[in-house]
Amino acid sequence: MRYDTIVIGLGGMGSATAYQLAARGQRVLGLEQFSAAHTLGSSHGHTRIIRQAYLEGAAYVPLVQHAYDRWRALERDSGEQLLIVTGGLMLGPEGSDTISGSRTSAELYDIPHELLDAPEIRRRFPQFRPDDSTVGLYEPSAGAVRPEAGILAHLRLAEQHGATLQFDAPVRAWQADAAGAGVRVTTDRGVYEADTLAITAGAWAPALLRDLGVPLIVERQVQLWFEPTESIAAFGPGRFPIFIWENDADTHFYGIPALDPALGVKAAIHHGGAMVQADMIDRTVQPDDVARVRALVRQRIPALDGRVIDGAVCMYTNTPDEHFVIAAHPAYRQVVVAGGFSGHGYKFAPVVGEILADLAIDGATQHPIALFAPDRFGAAID
Ligand SMILES: Cc1cc2nc3c(=O)[nH]c(=O)nc-3n(C[C@H](O)[C@H](O)[C@H](O)COP(=O)(O)OP(=O)(O)OC[C@H]3O[C@@H](n4cnc5c(N)ncnc54)[C@H](O)[C@@H]3O)c2cc1C
């Protein structure tokens, strides 16, 4: 049978894409090399931050605001709790990119927020120990989404809308007709044909998208869960916000409250990891991974300096400017891609699914995606 669209990779973005395409009546084949909501890619670890006062650029705000609506719609359709609003605190020196970036987005889009000086941060959130030069931007609407539950919800709904999903089905090769007339995708089980192809391969995108013209770098990232030395209640969603704390020019210290007390409080460092390849990564959390995060915990959130309950290695797929790639493939209009999420993509997953479905079905989208064009790097395409 010939499909309308084949989706390669059913992780955060591919599961949402398969769902959107199937819900719009397409015959969809989804191919995933591992199991559903596995822990070998970029979308595991129970929680992901979602926030509107977007420090990476105001261009993301309309997309993330739409994402909040889509997460709530997915909750209704799936019966799962997926988005938990906890409030969010961005921390850094006055004038830092973290503070000025989130403030610009908040002001441009009238996102409710408060600016806090160090004494006010200590008063409102005594868990934090900012020095006197640290200021904060507090956003009440920030919180966390649940990636594994989100993926499973999207996959289940995709199947309910008739999508065929194959797991343990690595794609070995794909070909697209240069004139736009369809695609062929090869797995160990067979060769499949479709009119269009969506590639949402996460950290494996460099292998599948060599001719995209975007230099993608995969980065090893470790997420840890700490047990507080005092009551976990002080680190629950009502009392402890998600936080992003500028560390130096290139890295941020961040954390997520204990949504489930047994799991502890997530704390990690955004960026600063080793450059790796998806199939050759060290998946074991090393003592040095813990030491780097613990040093920041001890200095900035001393009551969290307890046992490390769990840890997980994850991957970022970075573009040079850390903005996403979401577009039709420059060489094949019937191939659409979403990748290079540079460590901040999951919150957008339902919207990315919508955008890829728009591009696959209509060849265009109403969503603002100019920032994500692959040709911004100016590379020549074969
Ligand atoms: C530690 C960590 C913390 C993060 N924190 C946040 C956060 O707080 N907020 C936020 O918004 N984002 C965050 N992110 C980023 C976000 O999680 C990612 O941007 C997003 O999950 C990427 O989704 P994806 O679909 O591109 O990748 P994945 O979910 O990894 O999906 C790609 C899928 O493609 C499959 N695949 C690849 N190649 C093939 C093939 N040849 N054949 C078949 N299947 C294939 C893979 O097995 C995988 O399932 C974080 C990421 C990490 C690692």
CSV table of C-alpha atoms and ligand atoms in Angstrom, one decimal:
chain,number,residue,atom,x,y,z
A,1,MET,CA,0.0,0.0,0.0
A,2,ARG,CA,1.2,3.5,-0.7
A,3,TYR,CA,1.0,5.9,2.2
A,4,ASP,CA,0.3,9.6,2.1
A,5,THR,CA,3.2,10.4,4.5
A,6,ILE,CA,5.9,8.3,6.2
A,7,VAL,CA,7.3,9.7,9.5
A,8,ILE,CA,10.9,8.7,10.4
A,9,GLY,CA,11.4,8.8,14.2
A,10,LEU,CA,8.5,8.7,16.7
A,11,GLY,CA,10.1,10.6,19.5
A,12,GLY,CA,8.9,14.0,20.8
A,13,MET,CA,8.4,15.6,17.4
A,14,GLY,CA,7.6,12.6,15.3
A,15,SER,CA,4.8,11.3,17.6
A,16,ALA,CA,3.1,14.7,17.4
A,17,THR,CA,3.6,14.8,13.6
A,18,ALA,CA,2.1,11.3,13.1
A,19,TYR,CA,-0.9,12.3,15.2
A,20,GLN,CA,-1.5,15.6,13.4
A,21,LEU,CA,-1.3,13.9,9.9
A,22,ALA,CA,-3.5,11.0,10.9
A,23,ALA,CA,-6.1,13.4,12.5
A,24,ARG,CA,-6.3,15.3,9.2
A,25,GLY,CA,-7.2,12.1,7.4
A,26,GLN,CA,-3.8,11.1,6.0
A,27,ARG,CA,-2.7,7.5,5.6
A,28,VAL,CA,0.4,7.6,7.9
A,29,LEU,CA,3.3,5.1,8.4
A,30,GLY,CA,5.4,5.9,11.4
A,31,LEU,CA,8.8,4.2,11.7
A,32,GLU,CA,10.8,4.1,15.0
A,33,GLN,CA,14.1,2.4,15.5
A,34,PHE,CA,13.5,1.7,19.3
A,35,SER,CA,10.4,1.3,21.4
A,36,ALA,CA,7.6,3.9,22.2
A,37,ALA,CA,8.9,6.6,24.6
A,38,HIS,CA,12.3,5.0,25.0
A,39,THR,CA,15.2,6.5,27.0
A,40,LEU,CA,17.9,6.5,24.3
A,41,GLY,CA,17.2,9.8,22.6
A,42,SER,CA,16.3,13.4,23.6
A,43,SER,CA,12.8,13.1,25.1
A,44,HIS,CA,13.1,11.1,28.3
A,45,GLY,CA,13.5,12.1,32.0
A,46,HIS,CA,9.9,12.7,33.2
A,47,THR,CA,9.8,16.5,32.8
A,48,ARG,CA,10.7,19.4,30.5
A,49,ILE,CA,10.4,23.1,31.2
A,50,ILE,CA,7.8,25.2,29.4
A,51,ARG,CA,7.8,29.0,29.7
A,52,GLN,CA,6.6,32.0,27.7
A,53,ALA,CA,9.0,34.8,28.5
A,54,TYR,CA,11.4,33.2,26.1
A,55,LEU,CA,15.0,34.3,26.7
A,56,GLU,CA,16.1,32.7,23.4
A,57,GLY,CA,14.1,35.2,21.4
A,58,ALA,CA,10.7,36.9,21.2
A,59,ALA,CA,10.1,35.1,17.9
A,60,TYR,CA,9.3,31.9,19.9
A,61,VAL,CA,6.6,33.5,22.0
A,62,PRO,CA,3.6,33.1,19.6
A,63,LEU,CA,4.6,29.5,19.1
A,64,VAL,CA,5.0,28.7,22.8
A,65,GLN,CA,1.7,30.4,23.6
A,66,HIS,CA,0.0,28.3,21.0
A,67,ALA,CA,1.8,25.2,22.5
A,68,TYR,CA,0.1,25.9,25.8
A,69,ASP,CA,-3.3,25.6,24.1
A,70,ARG,CA,-2.3,22.5,22.2
A,71,TRP,CA,-1.0,20.8,25.4
A,72,ARG,CA,-4.3,21.5,27.1
A,73,ALA,CA,-6.2,20.1,24.0
A,74,LEU,CA,-4.0,17.0,24.1
A,75,GLU,CA,-4.8,16.6,27.8
A,76,ARG,CA,-8.5,16.7,27.0
A,77,ASP,CA,-8.2,14.3,24.1
A,78,SER,CA,-5.9,11.8,25.9
A,79,GLY,CA,-7.2,12.1,29.5
A,80,GLU,CA,-3.6,12.5,30.7
A,81,GLN,CA,-2.1,15.3,32.8
A,82,LEU,CA,0.7,16.7,30.7
A,83,LEU,CA,1.3,20.3,31.6
A,84,ILE,CA,1.8,21.4,35.2
A,85,VAL,CA,2.1,25.2,35.9
A,86,THR,CA,4.6,25.8,38.7
A,87,GLY,CA,5.8,29.3,38.1
A,88,GLY,CA,9.3,29.9,36.7
A,89,LEU,CA,12.2,32.0,37.9
A,90,MET,CA,14.9,33.2,35.5
A,91,LEU,CA,18.0,34.2,37.4
A,92,GLY,CA,21.2,36.1,36.4
A,93,PRO,CA,23.1,39.3,36.7
A,94,GLU,CA,21.1,42.4,35.8
A,95,GLY,CA,21.7,43.0,32.1
A,96,SER,CA,22.6,39.4,31.4
A,97,ASP,CA,21.1,37.8,28.3
A,98,THR,CA,19.0,35.6,30.5
A,99,ILE,CA,17.3,38.5,32.2
A,100,SER,CA,17.2,40.9,29.3
A,101,GLY,CA,16.0,38.2,26.9
A,102,SER,CA,13.2,37.0,29.0
A,103,ARG,CA,12.2,40.5,29.9
A,104,THR,CA,12.1,41.6,26.3
A,105,SER,CA,9.8,38.7,25.4
A,106,ALA,CA,7.6,39.3,28.5
A,107,GLU,CA,7.2,43.0,27.7
A,108,LEU,CA,6.6,42.6,24.0
A,109,TYR,CA,3.8,40.1,24.5
A,110,ASP,CA,2.4,41.4,27.8
A,111,ILE,CA,3.3,38.1,29.6
A,112,PRO,CA,2.6,38.6,33.3
A,113,HIS,CA,5.9,38.7,35.1
A,114,GLU,CA,7.7,40.3,38.1
A,115,LEU,CA,11.2,41.5,38.4
A,116,LEU,CA,12.8,40.5,41.7
A,117,ASP,CA,16.0,41.8,43.4
A,118,ALA,CA,18.2,39.4,45.5
A,119,PRO,CA,16.5,40.1,48.8
A,120,GLU,CA,13.1,39.6,47.3
A,121,ILE,CA,14.2,36.3,45.7
A,122,ARG,CA,15.5,35.1,49.1
A,123,ARG,CA,12.3,36.2,50.8
A,124,ARG,CA,9.9,34.6,48.3
A,125,PHE,CA,12.0,31.5,47.5
A,126,PRO,CA,14.2,30.8,50.5
A,127,GLN,CA,15.5,27.7,48.9
A,128,PHE,CA,17.7,29.8,46.6
A,129,ARG,CA,20.9,31.6,47.7
A,130,PRO,CA,21.5,34.3,45.1
A,131,ASP,CA,24.3,36.7,45.7
A,132,ASP,CA,23.5,40.4,45.8
A,133,SER,CA,24.2,41.0,42.1
A,134,THR,CA,21.7,38.4,41.0
A,135,VAL,CA,18.2,39.4,39.9
A,136,GLY,CA,15.2,37.4,38.9
A,137,LEU,CA,12.3,37.4,36.4
A,138,TYR,CA,9.4,35.5,37.8
A,139,GLU,CA,6.8,34.2,35.3
A,140,PRO,CA,3.7,32.6,36.9
A,141,SER,CA,2.7,30.8,33.8
A,142,ALA,CA,5.9,28.7,33.5
A,143,GLY,CA,6.0,25.1,34.4
A,144,ALA,CA,6.7,21.6,33.2
A,145,VAL,CA,5.4,19.2,30.6
A,146,ARG,CA,5.7,15.4,30.7
A,147,PRO,CA,7.6,14.1,27.7
A,148,GLU,CA,7.1,10.3,27.9
A,149,ALA,CA,3.4,10.8,28.6
A,150,GLY,CA,3.1,13.3,25.8
A,151,ILE,CA,4.7,10.9,23.3
A,152,LEU,CA,2.5,8.0,24.4
A,153,ALA,CA,-0.6,10.2,24.2
A,154,HIS,CA,0.3,11.4,20.6
A,155,LEU,CA,1.1,7.8,19.5
A,156,ARG,CA,-2.1,6.4,20.9
A,157,LEU,CA,-4.2,9.1,19.3
A,158,ALA,CA,-2.3,8.7,16.0
A,159,GLU,CA,-3.3,5.0,16.0
A,160,GLN,CA,-6.9,5.8,16.9
A,161,HIS,CA,-6.9,8.0,13.8
A,162,GLY,CA,-5.6,5.0,11.7
A,163,ALA,CA,-1.9,5.5,11.6
A,164,THR,CA,0.3,2.4,11.2
A,165,LEU,CA,3.2,2.6,13.7
A,166,GLN,CA,6.2,0.2,13.6
A,167,PHE,CA,8.7,0.0,16.4
A,168,ASP,CA,12.1,-1.7,16.4
A,169,ALA,CA,12.1,-0.6,12.7
A,170,PRO,CA,15.3,1.4,12.0
A,171,VAL,CA,15.2,3.2,8.6
A,172,ARG,CA,18.3,2.3,6.7
A,173,ALA,CA,17.8,4.7,3.7
A,174,TRP,CA,15.4,7.1,2.1
A,175,GLN,CA,15.2,8.4,-1.5
A,176,ALA,CA,13.1,11.2,-2.9
A,177,ASP,CA,12.1,11.9,-6.5
A,178,ALA,CA,13.9,15.1,-7.6
A,179,ALA,CA,10.8,16.3,-9.4
A,180,GLY,CA,8.7,15.9,-6.2
A,181,ALA,CA,6.9,12.7,-7.1
A,182,GLY,CA,7.1,10.7,-3.9
A,183,VAL,CA,9.6,9.0,-1.6
A,184,ARG,CA,10.9,5.5,-0.8
A,185,VAL,CA,11.9,4.4,2.6
A,186,THR,CA,13.9,1.2,3.4
A,187,THR,CA,13.9,-0.7,6.6
A,188,ASP,CA,15.0,-4.3,7.3
A,189,ARG,CA,11.3,-5.3,6.9
A,190,GLY,CA,10.7,-3.8,3.6
A,191,VAL,CA,10.6,-0.8,1.2
A,192,TYR,CA,7.7,1.6,1.7
A,193,GLU,CA,6.4,4.3,-0.7
A,194,ALA,CA,4.6,7.5,0.1
A,195,ASP,CA,3.8,10.9,-1.4
A,196,THR,CA,5.6,12.8,1.4
A,197,LEU,CA,8.2,12.1,4.1
A,198,ALA,CA,8.6,13.8,7.5
A,199,ILE,CA,12.0,13.3,9.1
A,200,THR,CA,12.0,13.8,12.9
A,201,ALA,CA,15.1,11.8,13.8
A,202,GLY,CA,16.4,13.9,16.7
A,203,ALA,CA,20.1,13.1,17.4
A,204,TRP,CA,20.2,10.7,14.4
A,205,ALA,CA,19.3,13.5,12.0
A,206,PRO,CA,23.0,14.1,11.0
A,207,ALA,CA,23.1,10.6,9.4
A,208,LEU,CA,19.7,11.0,7.7
A,209,LEU,CA,20.1,14.6,6.6
A,210,ARG,CA,23.6,14.9,5.3
A,211,ASP,CA,22.6,17.1,2.4
A,212,LEU,CA,20.4,19.5,4.4
A,213,GLY,CA,23.1,22.1,4.6
A,214,VAL,CA,22.9,22.5,8.3
A,215,PRO,CA,25.8,21.6,10.5
A,216,LEU,CA,24.2,19.6,13.4
A,217,ILE,CA,26.3,18.8,16.5
A,218,VAL,CA,25.1,16.2,19.0
A,219,GLU,CA,25.9,17.1,22.7
A,220,ARG,CA,25.8,14.7,25.7
A,221,GLN,CA,23.7,16.1,28.5
A,222,VAL,CA,23.1,14.6,32.0
A,223,GLN,CA,19.9,15.2,34.0
A,224,LEU,CA,20.0,14.4,37.8
A,225,TRP,CA,17.4,14.1,40.5
A,226,PHE,CA,18.4,15.2,44.0
A,227,GLU,CA,16.9,14.4,47.3
A,228,PRO,CA,16.7,17.5,49.6
A,229,THR,CA,18.3,17.4,53.0
A,230,GLU,CA,15.1,18.9,54.4
A,231,SER,CA,11.4,18.1,53.7
A,232,ILE,CA,10.6,17.5,50.0
A,233,ALA,CA,7.5,19.6,50.6
A,234,ALA,CA,9.7,22.8,50.2
A,235,PHE,CA,10.6,21.6,46.7
A,236,GLY,CA,7.1,20.7,45.5
A,237,PRO,CA,5.3,22.5,42.7
A,238,GLY,CA,3.4,24.9,45.0
A,239,ARG,CA,6.5,26.2,46.6
A,240,PHE,CA,9.5,25.7,44.3
A,241,PRO,CA,9.4,27.1,40.7
A,242,ILE,CA,11.2,25.8,37.6
A,243,PHE,CA,14.3,27.8,37.4
A,244,ILE,CA,17.0,28.8,34.8
A,245,TRP,CA,20.0,30.4,36.4
A,246,GLU,CA,22.7,31.8,34.2
A,247,ASN,CA,26.0,30.2,35.1
A,248,ASP,CA,28.5,31.7,32.6
A,249,ALA,CA,28.3,32.9,29.1
A,250,ASP,CA,27.7,29.4,27.7
A,251,THR,CA,25.8,27.4,30.3
A,252,HIS,CA,22.8,27.6,32.5
A,253,PHE,CA,22.0,25.8,35.8
A,254,TYR,CA,18.3,24.7,35.8
A,255,GLY,CA,15.9,22.7,37.7
A,256,ILE,CA,12.3,21.4,38.0
A,257,PRO,CA,10.4,20.9,41.2
A,258,ALA,CA,9.5,17.4,42.5
A,259,LEU,CA,6.3,16.7,40.7
A,260,ASP,CA,6.5,13.2,42.1
A,261,PRO,CA,8.2,13.3,45.6
A,262,ALA,CA,9.7,9.9,45.1
A,263,LEU,CA,11.6,11.1,42.0
A,264,GLY,CA,13.2,14.1,43.7
A,265,VAL,CA,14.1,17.5,42.2
A,266,LYS,CA,15.7,17.7,38.8
A,267,ALA,CA,18.8,19.7,38.5
A,268,ALA,CA,21.2,19.9,35.5
A,269,ILE,CA,23.4,22.1,33.4
A,270,HIS,CA,22.2,23.3,30.0
A,271,HIS,CA,25.0,22.9,27.5
A,272,GLY,CA,28.7,22.4,28.4
A,273,GLY,CA,28.6,18.6,27.5
A,274,ALA,CA,30.8,16.5,25.3
A,275,MET,CA,30.3,16.5,21.6
A,276,VAL,CA,29.2,12.9,20.6
A,277,GLN,CA,27.5,10.8,18.0
A,278,ALA,CA,24.1,9.3,18.9
A,279,ASP,CA,25.3,5.7,18.5
A,280,MET,CA,28.6,6.1,20.3
A,281,ILE,CA,27.6,8.0,23.4
A,282,ASP,CA,28.6,7.1,27.0
A,283,ARG,CA,25.1,6.5,28.5
A,284,THR,CA,26.4,6.0,32.0
A,285,VAL,CA,26.3,8.9,34.4
A,286,GLN,CA,29.9,9.5,35.6
A,287,PRO,CA,31.1,10.8,38.9
A,288,ASP,CA,32.3,14.0,37.2
A,289,ASP,CA,28.8,14.6,35.7
A,290,VAL,CA,27.4,14.6,39.3
A,291,ALA,CA,30.2,16.7,40.7
A,292,ARG,CA,29.7,19.5,38.3
A,293,VAL,CA,26.0,19.8,39.1
A,294,ARG,CA,26.5,19.2,42.8
A,295,ALA,CA,28.9,22.1,43.1
A,296,LEU,CA,26.2,24.5,41.8
A,297,VAL,CA,23.5,22.9,44.0
A,298,ARG,CA,25.7,23.3,47.1
A,299,GLN,CA,26.4,26.9,46.4
A,300,ARG,CA,23.0,28.1,45.2
A,301,ILE,CA,20.4,25.7,46.7
A,302,PRO,CA,22.1,24.3,49.8
A,303,ALA,CA,19.0,22.5,51.1
A,304,LEU,CA,19.0,20.4,47.9
A,305,ASP,CA,22.5,19.0,48.5
A,306,GLY,CA,21.3,15.5,49.4
A,307,ARG,CA,21.5,12.1,47.8
A,308,VAL,CA,21.3,11.8,44.0
A,309,ILE,CA,18.3,9.5,43.5
A,310,ASP,CA,18.6,9.0,39.8
A,311,GLY,CA,20.4,10.2,36.7
A,312,ALA,CA,20.0,9.9,32.9
A,313,VAL,CA,22.1,10.7,29.9
A,314,CYS,CA,20.3,12.6,27.1
A,315,MET,CA,21.3,14.3,23.9
A,316,TYR,CA,20.9,17.8,22.4
A,317,THR,CA,21.1,18.3,18.6
A,318,ASN,CA,22.6,21.8,18.2
A,319,THR,CA,22.5,24.1,15.3
A,320,PRO,CA,25.2,26.9,15.2
A,321,ASP,CA,22.8,29.6,16.3
A,322,GLU,CA,20.7,27.2,18.6
A,323,HIS,CA,17.5,28.0,16.7
A,324,PHE,CA,15.5,25.1,15.3
A,325,VAL,CA,15.3,23.7,11.7
A,326,ILE,CA,11.7,23.3,10.6
A,327,ALA,CA,11.1,23.4,6.8
A,328,ALA,CA,10.7,21.6,3.6
A,329,HIS,CA,14.0,20.0,2.6
A,330,PRO,CA,15.7,22.5,0.3
A,331,ALA,CA,16.4,19.8,-2.4
A,332,TYR,CA,13.0,17.9,-2.2
A,333,ARG,CA,9.8,19.7,-1.6
A,334,GLN,CA,7.9,16.5,-0.6
A,335,VAL,CA,10.3,16.0,2.3
A,336,VAL,CA,9.8,18.0,5.5
A,337,VAL,CA,12.1,18.1,8.4
A,338,ALA,CA,12.2,19.2,12.1
A,339,GLY,CA,15.4,19.0,14.0
A,340,GLY,CA,18.3,20.8,15.6
A,341,PHE,CA,16.2,21.6,18.6
A,342,SER,CA,19.3,22.6,20.5
A,343,GLY,CA,18.1,21.6,23.9
A,344,HIS,CA,14.9,23.6,24.1
A,345,GLY,CA,12.4,21.9,21.7
A,346,TYR,CA,10.1,19.6,23.6
A,347,LYS,CA,7.7,22.3,24.9
A,348,PHE,CA,6.9,23.0,21.3
A,349,ALA,CA,6.2,19.4,20.3
A,350,PRO,CA,2.4,19.7,19.6
A,351,VAL,CA,3.0,22.8,17.5
A,352,VAL,CA,5.9,21.3,15.6
A,353,GLY,CA,3.5,18.4,14.7
A,354,GLU,CA,1.0,20.9,13.4
A,355,ILE,CA,3.6,22.8,11.4
A,356,LEU,CA,5.0,19.6,9.8
A,357,ALA,CA,1.5,18.4,8.9
A,358,ASP,CA,0.8,21.9,7.3
A,359,LEU,CA,4.1,21.7,5.3
A,360,ALA,CA,3.5,18.0,4.3
A,361,ILE,CA,-0.2,18.5,3.2
A,362,ASP,CA,-0.3,22.2,2.1
A,363,GLY,CA,3.3,23.0,1.4
A,364,ALA,CA,3.0,26.1,3.7
A,365,THR,CA,2.0,27.0,7.3
A,366,GLN,CA,0.5,30.0,9.0
A,367,HIS,CA,2.9,29.6,11.9
A,368,PRO,CA,5.9,32.0,12.0
A,369,ILE,CA,8.8,29.7,11.1
A,370,ALA,CA,11.1,32.0,9.1
A,371,LEU,CA,13.7,31.8,11.9
A,372,PHE,CA,14.0,28.0,11.3
A,373,ALA,CA,14.9,28.0,7.6
A,374,PRO,CA,17.8,25.7,6.9
A,375,ASP,CA,19.3,28.0,4.3
A,376,ARG,CA,20.1,30.6,7.0
A,377,PHE,CA,23.5,29.0,7.2
A,378,GLY,CA,24.2,29.7,3.6
A,379,ALA,CA,25.5,26.2,2.8
A,380,ALA,CA,25.3,24.9,-0.7
A,381,ILE,CA,23.1,22.0,-1.3
A,382,ASP,CA,24.2,19.2,-3.6
B,1,LIG,C1,18.6,16.6,29.4
B,1,LIG,C2,17.7,17.4,28.5
B,1,LIG,C3,16.9,18.4,29.0
B,1,LIG,C4,16.0,19.1,28.2
B,1,LIG,N1,15.2,20.1,28.7
B,1,LIG,C5,14.3,20.7,28.0
B,1,LIG,C6,13.3,21.5,28.6
B,1,LIG,O1,13.4,21.7,29.8
B,1,LIG,N2,12.4,22.1,27.8
B,1,LIG,C7,12.3,21.9,26.4
B,1,LIG,O2,11.5,22.4,25.8
B,1,LIG,N3,13.2,21.0,25.8
B,1,LIG,C8,14.2,20.4,26.6
B,1,LIG,N4,15.1,19.6,26.0
B,1,LIG,C9,15.1,19.4,24.6
B,1,LIG,C10,13.9,18.5,24.1
B,1,LIG,O3,13.8,17.4,24.9
B,1,LIG,C11,14.3,18.1,22.7
B,1,LIG,O4,14.5,19.2,21.9
B,1,LIG,C12,13.2,17.2,22.0
B,1,LIG,O5,12.8,16.3,22.9
B,1,LIG,C13,13.7,16.6,20.8
B,1,LIG,O6,12.7,15.8,20.2
B,1,LIG,P1,13.0,15.0,18.9
B,1,LIG,O7,11.8,14.4,18.4
B,1,LIG,O8,13.8,15.9,17.9
B,1,LIG,O9,14.1,13.9,19.3
B,1,LIG,P2,13.7,12.4,19.9
B,1,LIG,O10,12.6,12.5,20.9
B,1,LIG,O11,15.0,11.8,20.4
B,1,LIG,O12,13.1,11.6,18.7
B,1,LIG,C14,13.9,11.2,17.6
B,1,LIG,C15,13.4,9.8,17.3
B,1,LIG,O13,13.9,9.4,16.0
B,1,LIG,C16,14.2,8.0,16.1
B,1,LIG,N5,15.1,7.7,15.0
B,1,LIG,C17,16.3,8.3,14.7
B,1,LIG,N6,16.8,7.8,13.6
B,1,LIG,C18,15.9,6.8,13.1
B,1,LIG,C19,16.0,5.9,12.1
B,1,LIG,N7,17.0,5.8,11.2
B,1,LIG,N8,14.9,5.0,11.9
B,1,LIG,C20,13.9,5.0,12.8
B,1,LIG,N9,13.9,5.9,13.9
B,1,LIG,C21,14.8,6.8,14.0
B,1,LIG,C22,14.9,7.9,17.5
B,1,LIG,O14,15.0,6.6,17.9
B,1,LIG,C23,14.0,8.8,18.3
B,1,LIG,O15,13.0,8.1,18.9
B,1,LIG,C24,15.9,18.8,26.8
B,1,LIG,C25,16.7,17.8,26.3
B,1,LIG,C26,17.5,17.1,27.1
B,1,LIG,C27,18.4,16.0,26.5
